Amino acid sequence: HSRYGIEDFNEDLRRLMTRVGVENEKICFIFDEANVLGSGFLEAMNALLASGEVPGLFEGDEYTALMSHCRDSAARAGVIIDSEDELWRRFTGIVQRNLHVIFTMNPSGGDWKNRSTTSPALFNRCVVDWFGTWSGKAMGEVGRSFTSRLDFGDFEAEGGFWASEEGESIMAVVESSFTDSQGGGSKYR
């Protein structure tokens, strides 16, 4: 609904994580960039992918209730747990094993570079699956993103190699190599 905010999202994440981590359901959660209504949404998803938890999501009575449900779930599975820390590690491990996140986004959008640096788990804990037509510019940005930390010699200036004249020339060649002769779409779909 139009008033959906971070608190609603956090409540949905609590329910989702409980289903996955306590009830042992295997769930695929599809999350589109259009659903990112603020930075808190991405921060939560990044933390969840990186560690199986979202810091501060379960607190006070919610945490106590979760631990009780986790204890019951472990007992049903015949697992003996001695401490809440072990119970929490078991819960987050099950979440990481049973929750699969599909995050869809357009790499040619303005936030691609920002998201790849501020939310690394969205990229290094996920399989990147390309579909549809990507522009030459988008393909060039992917290449730039993956090579931005490579040592290209004496390019210590602001922006490094890609900000240099030589880097920009190479990027133009990379971008044009992905554009077909009709001038429209990418050769790679």
Short mmCIF file of N, CA and C in Angstrom, two decimals:
data_model
loop_
_atom_site.label_atom_id
_atom_site.label_comp_id
_atom_site.label_asym_id
_atom_site.label_seq_id
_atom_site.Cartn_x
_atom_site.Cartn_y
_atom_site.Cartn_z
N HIS A 1 0.82 -1.19 0.00
CA HIS A 1 0.00 0.00 0.00
C HIS A 1 0.86 1.25 0.00
N SER A 2 0.27 2.39 -0.20
CA SER A 2 1.04 3.63 -0.40
C SER A 2 1.79 4.08 0.84
N ARG A 3 1.43 3.59 1.99
CA ARG A 3 2.11 4.00 3.23
C ARG A 3 3.11 2.96 3.72
N TYR A 4 3.45 2.02 2.87
CA TYR A 4 4.40 0.96 3.23
C TYR A 4 5.76 1.59 3.47
N GLY A 5 6.32 1.34 4.63
CA GLY A 5 7.61 1.92 4.98
C GLY A 5 8.55 0.88 5.56
N ILE A 6 9.64 1.35 6.11
CA ILE A 6 10.68 0.46 6.62
C ILE A 6 10.17 -0.40 7.78
N GLU A 7 9.29 0.13 8.62
CA GLU A 7 8.75 -0.68 9.72
C GLU A 7 7.90 -1.83 9.18
N ASP A 8 7.11 -1.56 8.13
CA ASP A 8 6.33 -2.63 7.50
C ASP A 8 7.26 -3.67 6.89
N PHE A 9 8.32 -3.19 6.25
CA PHE A 9 9.30 -4.09 5.64
C PHE A 9 9.97 -4.95 6.71
N ASN A 10 10.35 -4.33 7.82
CA ASN A 10 10.98 -5.08 8.91
C ASN A 10 10.04 -6.13 9.47
N GLU A 11 8.76 -5.80 9.59
CA GLU A 11 7.77 -6.78 10.08
C GLU A 11 7.67 -7.94 9.10
N ASP A 12 7.64 -7.63 7.81
CA ASP A 12 7.60 -8.70 6.80
C ASP A 12 8.86 -9.56 6.87
N LEU A 13 10.03 -8.93 7.08
CA LEU A 13 11.28 -9.70 7.21
C LEU A 13 11.24 -10.60 8.44
N ARG A 14 10.70 -10.10 9.56
CA ARG A 14 10.60 -10.93 10.77
C ARG A 14 9.75 -12.18 10.49
N ARG A 15 8.60 -11.97 9.84
CA ARG A 15 7.73 -13.12 9.51
C ARG A 15 8.44 -14.07 8.55
N LEU A 16 9.09 -13.52 7.54
CA LEU A 16 9.81 -14.33 6.55
C LEU A 16 10.92 -15.14 7.21
N MET A 17 11.72 -14.50 8.02
CA MET A 17 12.84 -15.18 8.67
C MET A 17 12.36 -16.25 9.65
N THR A 18 11.23 -16.00 10.31
CA THR A 18 10.67 -16.99 11.22
C THR A 18 10.20 -18.21 10.45
N ARG A 19 9.54 -17.99 9.34
CA ARG A 19 9.09 -19.13 8.51
C ARG A 19 10.28 -19.95 8.03
N VAL A 20 11.34 -19.25 7.63
CA VAL A 20 12.51 -19.93 7.08
C VAL A 20 13.36 -20.57 8.17
N GLY A 21 13.64 -19.81 9.22
CA GLY A 21 14.58 -20.26 10.25
C GLY A 21 13.99 -21.11 11.35
N VAL A 22 12.68 -21.00 11.58
CA VAL A 22 12.05 -21.79 12.64
C VAL A 22 11.22 -22.92 12.05
N GLU A 23 10.41 -22.59 11.06
CA GLU A 23 9.52 -23.59 10.47
C GLU A 23 10.20 -24.38 9.35
N ASN A 24 11.45 -24.00 9.06
CA ASN A 24 12.30 -24.70 8.08
C ASN A 24 11.71 -24.71 6.67
N GLU A 25 10.98 -23.67 6.31
CA GLU A 25 10.47 -23.54 4.94
C GLU A 25 11.59 -23.06 4.03
N LYS A 26 11.55 -23.51 2.81
CA LYS A 26 12.48 -22.99 1.80
C LYS A 26 11.70 -21.96 1.00
N ILE A 27 12.19 -20.73 1.00
CA ILE A 27 11.45 -19.63 0.38
C ILE A 27 12.36 -18.86 -0.56
N CYS A 28 11.80 -18.47 -1.69
CA CYS A 28 12.47 -17.59 -2.64
C CYS A 28 11.81 -16.22 -2.52
N PHE A 29 12.56 -15.23 -2.13
CA PHE A 29 12.06 -13.88 -1.92
C PHE A 29 12.49 -13.02 -3.10
N ILE A 30 11.53 -12.52 -3.86
CA ILE A 30 11.84 -11.69 -5.03
C ILE A 30 11.73 -10.23 -4.61
N PHE A 31 12.81 -9.50 -4.83
CA PHE A 31 12.92 -8.11 -4.38
C PHE A 31 13.38 -7.28 -5.57
N ASP A 32 12.54 -6.38 -6.03
CA ASP A 32 12.86 -5.55 -7.19
C ASP A 32 13.34 -4.19 -6.73
N GLU A 33 14.21 -3.57 -7.52
CA GLU A 33 14.73 -2.26 -7.14
C GLU A 33 13.62 -1.23 -6.97
N ALA A 34 12.48 -1.43 -7.62
CA ALA A 34 11.35 -0.51 -7.46
C ALA A 34 10.78 -0.58 -6.04
N ASN A 35 11.04 -1.70 -5.33
CA ASN A 35 10.59 -1.87 -3.95
C ASN A 35 11.52 -1.20 -2.95
N VAL A 36 12.65 -0.71 -3.40
CA VAL A 36 13.61 -0.05 -2.52
C VAL A 36 13.13 1.39 -2.31
N LEU A 37 12.40 1.59 -1.23
CA LEU A 37 11.82 2.89 -0.97
C LEU A 37 12.73 3.78 -0.14
N GLY A 38 13.83 3.23 0.31
CA GLY A 38 14.80 4.00 1.09
C GLY A 38 16.04 3.17 1.32
N SER A 39 17.09 3.80 1.81
CA SER A 39 18.36 3.10 2.00
C SER A 39 18.24 1.98 3.02
N GLY A 40 17.32 2.10 3.98
CA GLY A 40 17.14 1.06 4.99
C GLY A 40 16.74 -0.28 4.41
N PHE A 41 16.00 -0.25 3.30
CA PHE A 41 15.58 -1.49 2.65
C PHE A 41 16.82 -2.25 2.15
N LEU A 42 17.70 -1.54 1.46
CA LEU A 42 18.92 -2.18 0.93
C LEU A 42 19.86 -2.59 2.04
N GLU A 43 19.99 -1.77 3.07
CA GLU A 43 20.86 -2.11 4.20
C GLU A 43 20.40 -3.40 4.86
N ALA A 44 19.09 -3.55 5.03
CA ALA A 44 18.55 -4.77 5.64
C ALA A 44 18.83 -5.99 4.76
N MET A 45 18.60 -5.87 3.46
CA MET A 45 18.82 -7.00 2.55
C MET A 45 20.30 -7.35 2.47
N ASN A 46 21.16 -6.34 2.45
CA ASN A 46 22.60 -6.58 2.41
C ASN A 46 23.05 -7.34 3.66
N ALA A 47 22.59 -6.91 4.83
CA ALA A 47 22.94 -7.58 6.09
C ALA A 47 22.42 -9.01 6.09
N LEU A 48 21.19 -9.19 5.65
CA LEU A 48 20.58 -10.52 5.63
C LEU A 48 21.37 -11.47 4.73
N LEU A 49 21.75 -11.01 3.56
CA LEU A 49 22.53 -11.85 2.65
C LEU A 49 23.93 -12.12 3.19
N ALA A 50 24.53 -11.14 3.82
CA ALA A 50 25.90 -11.28 4.31
C ALA A 50 26.02 -12.22 5.51
N SER A 51 25.01 -12.18 6.41
CA SER A 51 25.17 -12.90 7.68
C SER A 51 23.98 -13.75 8.10
N GLY A 52 22.88 -13.67 7.38
CA GLY A 52 21.69 -14.42 7.79
C GLY A 52 20.90 -13.72 8.85
N GLU A 53 21.23 -12.48 9.13
CA GLU A 53 20.51 -11.71 10.14
C GLU A 53 20.46 -10.24 9.75
N VAL A 54 19.52 -9.54 10.38
CA VAL A 54 19.42 -8.09 10.21
C VAL A 54 19.56 -7.51 11.61
N PRO A 55 20.68 -6.83 11.91
CA PRO A 55 20.89 -6.30 13.25
C PRO A 55 19.71 -5.45 13.72
N GLY A 56 19.26 -5.74 14.94
CA GLY A 56 18.18 -4.97 15.55
C GLY A 56 16.79 -5.37 15.11
N LEU A 57 16.68 -6.37 14.24
CA LEU A 57 15.36 -6.76 13.73
C LEU A 57 14.53 -7.44 14.81
N PHE A 58 15.17 -8.32 15.58
CA PHE A 58 14.50 -9.00 16.68
C PHE A 58 15.06 -8.44 17.99
N GLU A 59 14.25 -7.71 18.72
CA GLU A 59 14.69 -7.13 20.00
C GLU A 59 13.60 -7.34 21.05
N GLY A 60 14.01 -7.33 22.30
CA GLY A 60 13.07 -7.40 23.41
C GLY A 60 12.19 -8.63 23.35
N ASP A 61 10.87 -8.41 23.43
CA ASP A 61 9.91 -9.51 23.44
C ASP A 61 9.95 -10.32 22.14
N GLU A 62 10.21 -9.65 21.01
CA GLU A 62 10.28 -10.36 19.74
C GLU A 62 11.45 -11.35 19.73
N TYR A 63 12.57 -10.93 20.30
CA TYR A 63 13.74 -11.81 20.38
C TYR A 63 13.46 -12.98 21.31
N THR A 64 12.85 -12.70 22.46
CA THR A 64 12.52 -13.74 23.43
C THR A 64 11.58 -14.78 22.81
N ALA A 65 10.56 -14.30 22.10
CA ALA A 65 9.62 -15.21 21.45
C ALA A 65 10.32 -16.03 20.36
N LEU A 66 11.19 -15.39 19.59
CA LEU A 66 11.93 -16.10 18.55
C LEU A 66 12.78 -17.20 19.16
N MET A 67 13.50 -16.89 20.23
CA MET A 67 14.36 -17.89 20.86
C MET A 67 13.55 -19.07 21.39
N SER A 68 12.37 -18.79 21.91
CA SER A 68 11.48 -19.85 22.38
C SER A 68 11.05 -20.75 21.22
N HIS A 69 10.67 -20.13 20.10
CA HIS A 69 10.29 -20.91 18.92
C HIS A 69 11.48 -21.69 18.37
N CYS A 70 12.66 -21.08 18.39
CA CYS A 70 13.87 -21.77 17.92
C CYS A 70 14.20 -22.97 18.80
N ARG A 71 14.04 -22.80 20.11
CA ARG A 71 14.31 -23.89 21.05
C ARG A 71 13.36 -25.07 20.77
N ASP A 72 12.07 -24.75 20.55
CA ASP A 72 11.08 -25.80 20.24
C ASP A 72 11.43 -26.49 18.92
N SER A 73 11.82 -25.70 17.93
CA SER A 73 12.17 -26.23 16.61
C SER A 73 13.39 -27.15 16.72
N ALA A 74 14.38 -26.74 17.48
CA ALA A 74 15.58 -27.55 17.66
C ALA A 74 15.24 -28.86 18.38
N ALA A 75 14.38 -28.77 19.39
CA ALA A 75 13.98 -29.98 20.12
C ALA A 75 13.24 -30.95 19.20
N ARG A 76 12.35 -30.43 18.35
CA ARG A 76 11.63 -31.29 17.39
C ARG A 76 12.60 -31.98 16.43
N ALA A 77 13.70 -31.29 16.12
CA ALA A 77 14.70 -31.85 15.20
C ALA A 77 15.70 -32.75 15.94
N GLY A 78 15.54 -32.87 17.27
CA GLY A 78 16.44 -33.71 18.05
C GLY A 78 17.80 -33.08 18.30
N VAL A 79 17.86 -31.75 18.21
CA VAL A 79 19.11 -31.04 18.43
C VAL A 79 19.11 -30.44 19.83
N ILE A 80 20.17 -30.70 20.56
CA ILE A 80 20.29 -30.15 21.92
C ILE A 80 21.15 -28.90 21.85
N ILE A 81 20.60 -27.78 22.29
CA ILE A 81 21.30 -26.49 22.26
C ILE A 81 21.49 -26.02 23.70
N ASP A 82 22.73 -25.62 24.03
CA ASP A 82 23.04 -25.23 25.40
C ASP A 82 22.86 -23.74 25.68
N SER A 83 23.03 -22.90 24.67
CA SER A 83 22.99 -21.46 24.93
C SER A 83 22.18 -20.72 23.86
N GLU A 84 21.79 -19.49 24.19
CA GLU A 84 21.08 -18.67 23.20
C GLU A 84 21.98 -18.32 22.03
N ASP A 85 23.28 -18.18 22.27
CA ASP A 85 24.20 -17.90 21.16
C ASP A 85 24.19 -19.04 20.15
N GLU A 86 24.22 -20.28 20.65
CA GLU A 86 24.16 -21.43 19.75
C GLU A 86 22.83 -21.48 19.02
N LEU A 87 21.76 -21.15 19.74
CA LEU A 87 20.42 -21.13 19.15
C LEU A 87 20.34 -20.09 18.04
N TRP A 88 20.93 -18.91 18.29
CA TRP A 88 20.93 -17.84 17.29
C TRP A 88 21.76 -18.24 16.06
N ARG A 89 22.93 -18.84 16.30
CA ARG A 89 23.77 -19.30 15.17
C ARG A 89 23.05 -20.36 14.35
N ARG A 90 22.33 -21.24 15.02
CA ARG A 90 21.55 -22.26 14.30
C ARG A 90 20.47 -21.58 13.46
N PHE A 91 19.77 -20.63 14.05
CA PHE A 91 18.71 -19.90 13.35
C PHE A 91 19.26 -19.19 12.12
N THR A 92 20.34 -18.42 12.27
CA THR A 92 20.89 -17.68 11.13
C THR A 92 21.45 -18.62 10.07
N GLY A 93 22.01 -19.75 10.48
CA GLY A 93 22.50 -20.74 9.52
C GLY A 93 21.37 -21.33 8.68
N ILE A 94 20.24 -21.62 9.34
CA ILE A 94 19.08 -22.15 8.62
C ILE A 94 18.53 -21.09 7.67
N VAL A 95 18.50 -19.83 8.12
CA VAL A 95 18.04 -18.74 7.26
C VAL A 95 18.92 -18.66 6.01
N GLN A 96 20.22 -18.71 6.19
CA GLN A 96 21.12 -18.63 5.04
C GLN A 96 20.95 -19.81 4.10
N ARG A 97 20.65 -20.96 4.64
CA ARG A 97 20.49 -22.16 3.81
C ARG A 97 19.13 -22.18 3.09
N ASN A 98 18.08 -21.72 3.74
CA ASN A 98 16.72 -21.88 3.20
C ASN A 98 16.15 -20.66 2.49
N LEU A 99 16.72 -19.49 2.70
CA LEU A 99 16.18 -18.29 2.07
C LEU A 99 17.00 -17.95 0.83
N HIS A 100 16.33 -17.85 -0.28
CA HIS A 100 16.98 -17.48 -1.53
C HIS A 100 16.38 -16.16 -1.99
N VAL A 101 17.24 -15.18 -2.22
CA VAL A 101 16.80 -13.84 -2.58
C VAL A 101 17.08 -13.60 -4.06
N ILE A 102 16.07 -13.12 -4.75
CA ILE A 102 16.24 -12.68 -6.13
C ILE A 102 16.07 -11.16 -6.10
N PHE A 103 17.13 -10.45 -6.44
CA PHE A 103 17.10 -8.99 -6.46
C PHE A 103 17.21 -8.55 -7.91
N THR A 104 16.16 -7.93 -8.42
CA THR A 104 16.17 -7.51 -9.82
C THR A 104 16.43 -6.02 -9.90
N MET A 105 17.29 -5.66 -10.83
CA MET A 105 17.60 -4.25 -11.01
C MET A 105 18.09 -3.99 -12.42
N ASN A 106 18.02 -2.75 -12.81
CA ASN A 106 18.50 -2.32 -14.11
C ASN A 106 19.90 -1.74 -13.93
N PRO A 107 20.92 -2.38 -14.47
CA PRO A 107 22.29 -1.91 -14.24
C PRO A 107 22.59 -0.57 -14.91
N SER A 108 21.77 -0.14 -15.83
CA SER A 108 22.04 1.15 -16.47
C SER A 108 21.41 2.29 -15.68
N GLY A 109 20.71 1.96 -14.60
CA GLY A 109 20.14 3.00 -13.74
C GLY A 109 21.24 3.74 -13.01
N GLY A 110 20.94 4.89 -12.49
CA GLY A 110 21.93 5.74 -11.86
C GLY A 110 22.52 5.20 -10.57
N ASP A 111 21.84 4.25 -9.91
CA ASP A 111 22.32 3.77 -8.62
C ASP A 111 23.17 2.51 -8.68
N TRP A 112 23.44 1.98 -9.87
CA TRP A 112 24.20 0.74 -9.99
C TRP A 112 25.54 0.82 -9.25
N LYS A 113 26.33 1.83 -9.53
CA LYS A 113 27.66 1.95 -8.92
C LYS A 113 27.54 2.15 -7.41
N ASN A 114 26.63 3.01 -7.00
CA ASN A 114 26.43 3.27 -5.57
C ASN A 114 26.01 1.99 -4.85
N ARG A 115 25.08 1.25 -5.42
CA ARG A 115 24.59 0.03 -4.77
C ARG A 115 25.67 -1.04 -4.70
N SER A 116 26.50 -1.13 -5.73
CA SER A 116 27.53 -2.16 -5.72
C SER A 116 28.61 -1.88 -4.68
N THR A 117 28.82 -0.62 -4.33
CA THR A 117 29.82 -0.32 -3.31
C THR A 117 29.24 -0.27 -1.91
N THR A 118 28.01 0.18 -1.75
CA THR A 118 27.42 0.28 -0.40
C THR A 118 26.72 -0.99 0.04
N SER A 119 26.39 -1.87 -0.89
CA SER A 119 25.71 -3.13 -0.55
C SER A 119 26.40 -4.30 -1.23
N PRO A 120 27.62 -4.60 -0.83
CA PRO A 120 28.40 -5.62 -1.55
C PRO A 120 27.78 -7.01 -1.53
N ALA A 121 27.04 -7.37 -0.48
CA ALA A 121 26.46 -8.72 -0.44
C ALA A 121 25.42 -8.92 -1.53
N LEU A 122 24.82 -7.83 -2.01
CA LEU A 122 23.87 -7.96 -3.12
C LEU A 122 24.56 -8.46 -4.37
N PHE A 123 25.88 -8.31 -4.43
CA PHE A 123 26.62 -8.70 -5.62
C PHE A 123 27.54 -9.89 -5.36
N ASN A 124 28.15 -9.98 -4.18
CA ASN A 124 29.07 -11.09 -3.95
C ASN A 124 28.41 -12.29 -3.26
N ARG A 125 27.18 -12.16 -2.80
CA ARG A 125 26.45 -13.28 -2.22
C ARG A 125 25.31 -13.73 -3.13
N CYS A 126 25.30 -13.22 -4.32
CA CYS A 126 24.24 -13.53 -5.28
C CYS A 126 24.86 -13.99 -6.59
N VAL A 127 24.08 -14.68 -7.35
CA VAL A 127 24.48 -15.02 -8.71
C VAL A 127 23.91 -13.93 -9.60
N VAL A 128 24.75 -13.31 -10.39
CA VAL A 128 24.29 -12.26 -11.30
C VAL A 128 23.80 -12.95 -12.56
N ASP A 129 22.55 -12.76 -12.87
CA ASP A 129 21.93 -13.38 -14.03
C ASP A 129 21.44 -12.27 -14.94
N TRP A 130 22.01 -12.17 -16.10
CA TRP A 130 21.63 -11.12 -17.03
C TRP A 130 20.53 -11.63 -17.93
N PHE A 131 19.51 -10.85 -18.11
CA PHE A 131 18.50 -11.17 -19.09
C PHE A 131 17.97 -9.88 -19.67
N GLY A 132 17.45 -9.99 -20.85
CA GLY A 132 17.02 -8.79 -21.54
C GLY A 132 18.19 -8.14 -22.25
N THR A 133 17.95 -6.99 -22.80
CA THR A 133 18.96 -6.27 -23.57
C THR A 133 19.62 -5.23 -22.68
N TRP A 134 20.93 -5.25 -22.66
CA TRP A 134 21.68 -4.26 -21.91
C TRP A 134 22.33 -3.30 -22.91
N SER A 135 22.37 -2.05 -22.54
CA SER A 135 23.02 -1.06 -23.40
C SER A 135 24.54 -1.21 -23.31
N GLY A 136 25.23 -0.67 -24.29
CA GLY A 136 26.68 -0.67 -24.27
C GLY A 136 27.21 0.04 -23.04
N LYS A 137 26.55 1.13 -22.64
CA LYS A 137 26.96 1.87 -21.45
C LYS A 137 26.86 0.99 -20.20
N ALA A 138 25.76 0.24 -20.08
CA ALA A 138 25.59 -0.64 -18.92
C ALA A 138 26.66 -1.72 -18.91
N MET A 139 26.94 -2.31 -20.06
CA MET A 139 27.97 -3.34 -20.14
C MET A 139 29.34 -2.76 -19.77
N GLY A 140 29.62 -1.54 -20.22
CA GLY A 140 30.87 -0.88 -19.87
C GLY A 140 30.98 -0.63 -18.38
N GLU A 141 29.87 -0.25 -17.74
CA GLU A 141 29.88 0.00 -16.29
C GLU A 141 30.15 -1.28 -15.51
N VAL A 142 29.64 -2.41 -15.99
CA VAL A 142 29.92 -3.69 -15.34
C VAL A 142 31.43 -3.95 -15.40
N GLY A 143 32.02 -3.78 -16.58
CA GLY A 143 33.46 -3.97 -16.72
C GLY A 143 34.26 -3.02 -15.84
N ARG A 144 33.83 -1.78 -15.82
CA ARG A 144 34.51 -0.78 -14.99
C ARG A 144 34.41 -1.18 -13.51
N SER A 145 33.24 -1.61 -13.09
CA SER A 145 33.03 -2.00 -11.69
C SER A 145 33.96 -3.14 -11.28
N PHE A 146 34.08 -4.15 -12.15
CA PHE A 146 34.90 -5.31 -11.82
C PHE A 146 36.40 -5.03 -11.91
N THR A 147 36.79 -3.98 -12.63
CA THR A 147 38.22 -3.71 -12.79
C THR A 147 38.67 -2.45 -12.06
N SER A 148 37.79 -1.79 -11.35
CA SER A 148 38.13 -0.51 -10.73
C SER A 148 39.23 -0.62 -9.67
N ARG A 149 39.40 -1.77 -9.08
CA ARG A 149 40.40 -1.92 -8.03
C ARG A 149 41.71 -2.55 -8.53
N LEU A 150 41.80 -2.80 -9.82
CA LEU A 150 43.03 -3.38 -10.37
C LEU A 150 44.12 -2.32 -10.44
N ASP A 151 45.35 -2.76 -10.28
CA ASP A 151 46.49 -1.86 -10.33
C ASP A 151 46.91 -1.69 -11.79
N PHE A 152 46.73 -0.47 -12.31
CA PHE A 152 47.11 -0.17 -13.69
C PHE A 152 48.39 0.67 -13.74
N GLY A 153 49.19 0.59 -12.72
CA GLY A 153 50.46 1.31 -12.74
C GLY A 153 50.40 2.65 -12.05
N ASP A 154 50.78 3.70 -12.75
CA ASP A 154 50.96 5.02 -12.15
C ASP A 154 49.70 5.87 -12.17
N PHE A 155 48.56 5.29 -11.99
CA PHE A 155 47.31 6.05 -12.02
C PHE A 155 46.77 6.23 -10.60
N GLU A 156 47.44 7.06 -9.84
CA GLU A 156 47.06 7.31 -8.45
C GLU A 156 46.15 8.52 -8.33
N ALA A 157 45.86 9.19 -9.42
CA ALA A 157 45.03 10.39 -9.38
C ALA A 157 43.60 10.03 -8.98
N GLU A 158 42.83 11.04 -8.65
CA GLU A 158 41.42 10.86 -8.31
C GLU A 158 40.71 10.11 -9.43
N GLY A 159 40.06 9.00 -9.08
CA GLY A 159 39.36 8.21 -10.08
C GLY A 159 40.21 7.13 -10.71
N GLY A 160 41.53 7.17 -10.51
CA GLY A 160 42.42 6.14 -11.02
C GLY A 160 42.43 6.06 -12.54
N PHE A 161 42.69 4.86 -13.01
CA PHE A 161 42.86 4.62 -14.43
C PHE A 161 41.64 5.03 -15.25
N TRP A 162 40.45 4.70 -14.78
CA TRP A 162 39.25 4.95 -15.58
C TRP A 162 38.95 6.44 -15.74
N ALA A 163 39.47 7.27 -14.86
CA ALA A 163 39.27 8.72 -14.99
C ALA A 163 40.31 9.36 -15.89
N SER A 164 41.34 8.60 -16.26
CA SER A 164 42.37 9.15 -17.13
C SER A 164 41.86 9.17 -18.58
N GLU A 165 42.56 9.91 -19.41
CA GLU A 165 42.18 9.98 -20.83
C GLU A 165 42.27 8.60 -21.48
N GLU A 166 43.32 7.85 -21.14
CA GLU A 166 43.50 6.51 -21.69
C GLU A 166 42.37 5.58 -21.23
N GLY A 167 42.01 5.68 -19.96
CA GLY A 167 40.92 4.86 -19.43
C GLY A 167 39.60 5.16 -20.10
N GLU A 168 39.32 6.44 -20.31
CA GLU A 168 38.08 6.83 -20.97
C GLU A 168 38.05 6.34 -22.42
N SER A 169 39.19 6.37 -23.10
CA SER A 169 39.27 5.87 -24.48
C SER A 169 38.98 4.37 -24.53
N ILE A 170 39.59 3.64 -23.61
CA ILE A 170 39.35 2.19 -23.56
C ILE A 170 37.88 1.91 -23.24
N MET A 171 37.30 2.68 -22.32
CA MET A 171 35.90 2.47 -21.96
C MET A 171 34.99 2.72 -23.16
N ALA A 172 35.30 3.71 -23.96
CA ALA A 172 34.50 3.98 -25.16
C ALA A 172 34.55 2.79 -26.12
N VAL A 173 35.73 2.16 -26.26
CA VAL A 173 35.88 0.99 -27.11
C VAL A 173 35.07 -0.18 -26.53
N VAL A 174 35.17 -0.37 -25.22
CA VAL A 174 34.41 -1.45 -24.57
C VAL A 174 32.92 -1.25 -24.79
N GLU A 175 32.44 -0.04 -24.55
CA GLU A 175 31.01 0.24 -24.73
C GLU A 175 30.58 -0.01 -26.17
N SER A 176 31.36 0.47 -27.11
CA SER A 176 30.96 0.32 -28.52
C SER A 176 31.04 -1.13 -28.98
N SER A 177 31.91 -1.94 -28.36
CA SER A 177 32.01 -3.34 -28.76
C SER A 177 30.76 -4.12 -28.41
N PHE A 178 29.96 -3.62 -27.46
CA PHE A 178 28.74 -4.30 -27.08
C PHE A 178 27.51 -3.76 -27.81
N THR A 179 27.70 -2.79 -28.65
CA THR A 179 26.58 -2.23 -29.40
C THR A 179 26.62 -2.79 -30.81
N ASP A 180 25.51 -3.33 -31.27
CA ASP A 180 25.52 -3.94 -32.60
C ASP A 180 25.53 -2.88 -33.70
N SER A 181 25.70 -3.32 -34.91
CA SER A 181 25.87 -2.41 -36.04
C SER A 181 24.61 -1.58 -36.31
N GLN A 182 23.47 -1.99 -35.80
CA GLN A 182 22.24 -1.22 -36.00
C GLN A 182 22.19 0.00 -35.06
N GLY A 183 23.13 0.02 -34.08
CA GLY A 183 23.18 1.16 -33.16
C GLY A 183 22.19 1.08 -32.04
N GLY A 184 21.52 -0.02 -31.89
CA GLY A 184 20.47 -0.06 -30.89
C GLY A 184 20.78 -0.93 -29.70
N GLY A 185 20.77 -2.21 -29.89
CA GLY A 185 20.83 -3.11 -28.75
C GLY A 185 22.16 -3.74 -28.54
N SER A 186 22.26 -4.43 -27.45
CA SER A 186 23.48 -5.15 -27.14
C SER A 186 23.50 -6.46 -27.91
N LYS A 187 24.69 -6.93 -28.22
CA LYS A 187 24.83 -8.23 -28.86
C LYS A 187 24.59 -9.34 -27.86
N TYR A 188 24.64 -9.00 -26.58
CA TYR A 188 24.55 -10.02 -25.52
C TYR A 188 23.19 -9.89 -24.86
N ARG A 189 22.44 -10.97 -24.89
CA ARG A 189 21.09 -10.96 -24.30
C ARG A 189 20.99 -12.10 -23.31
#
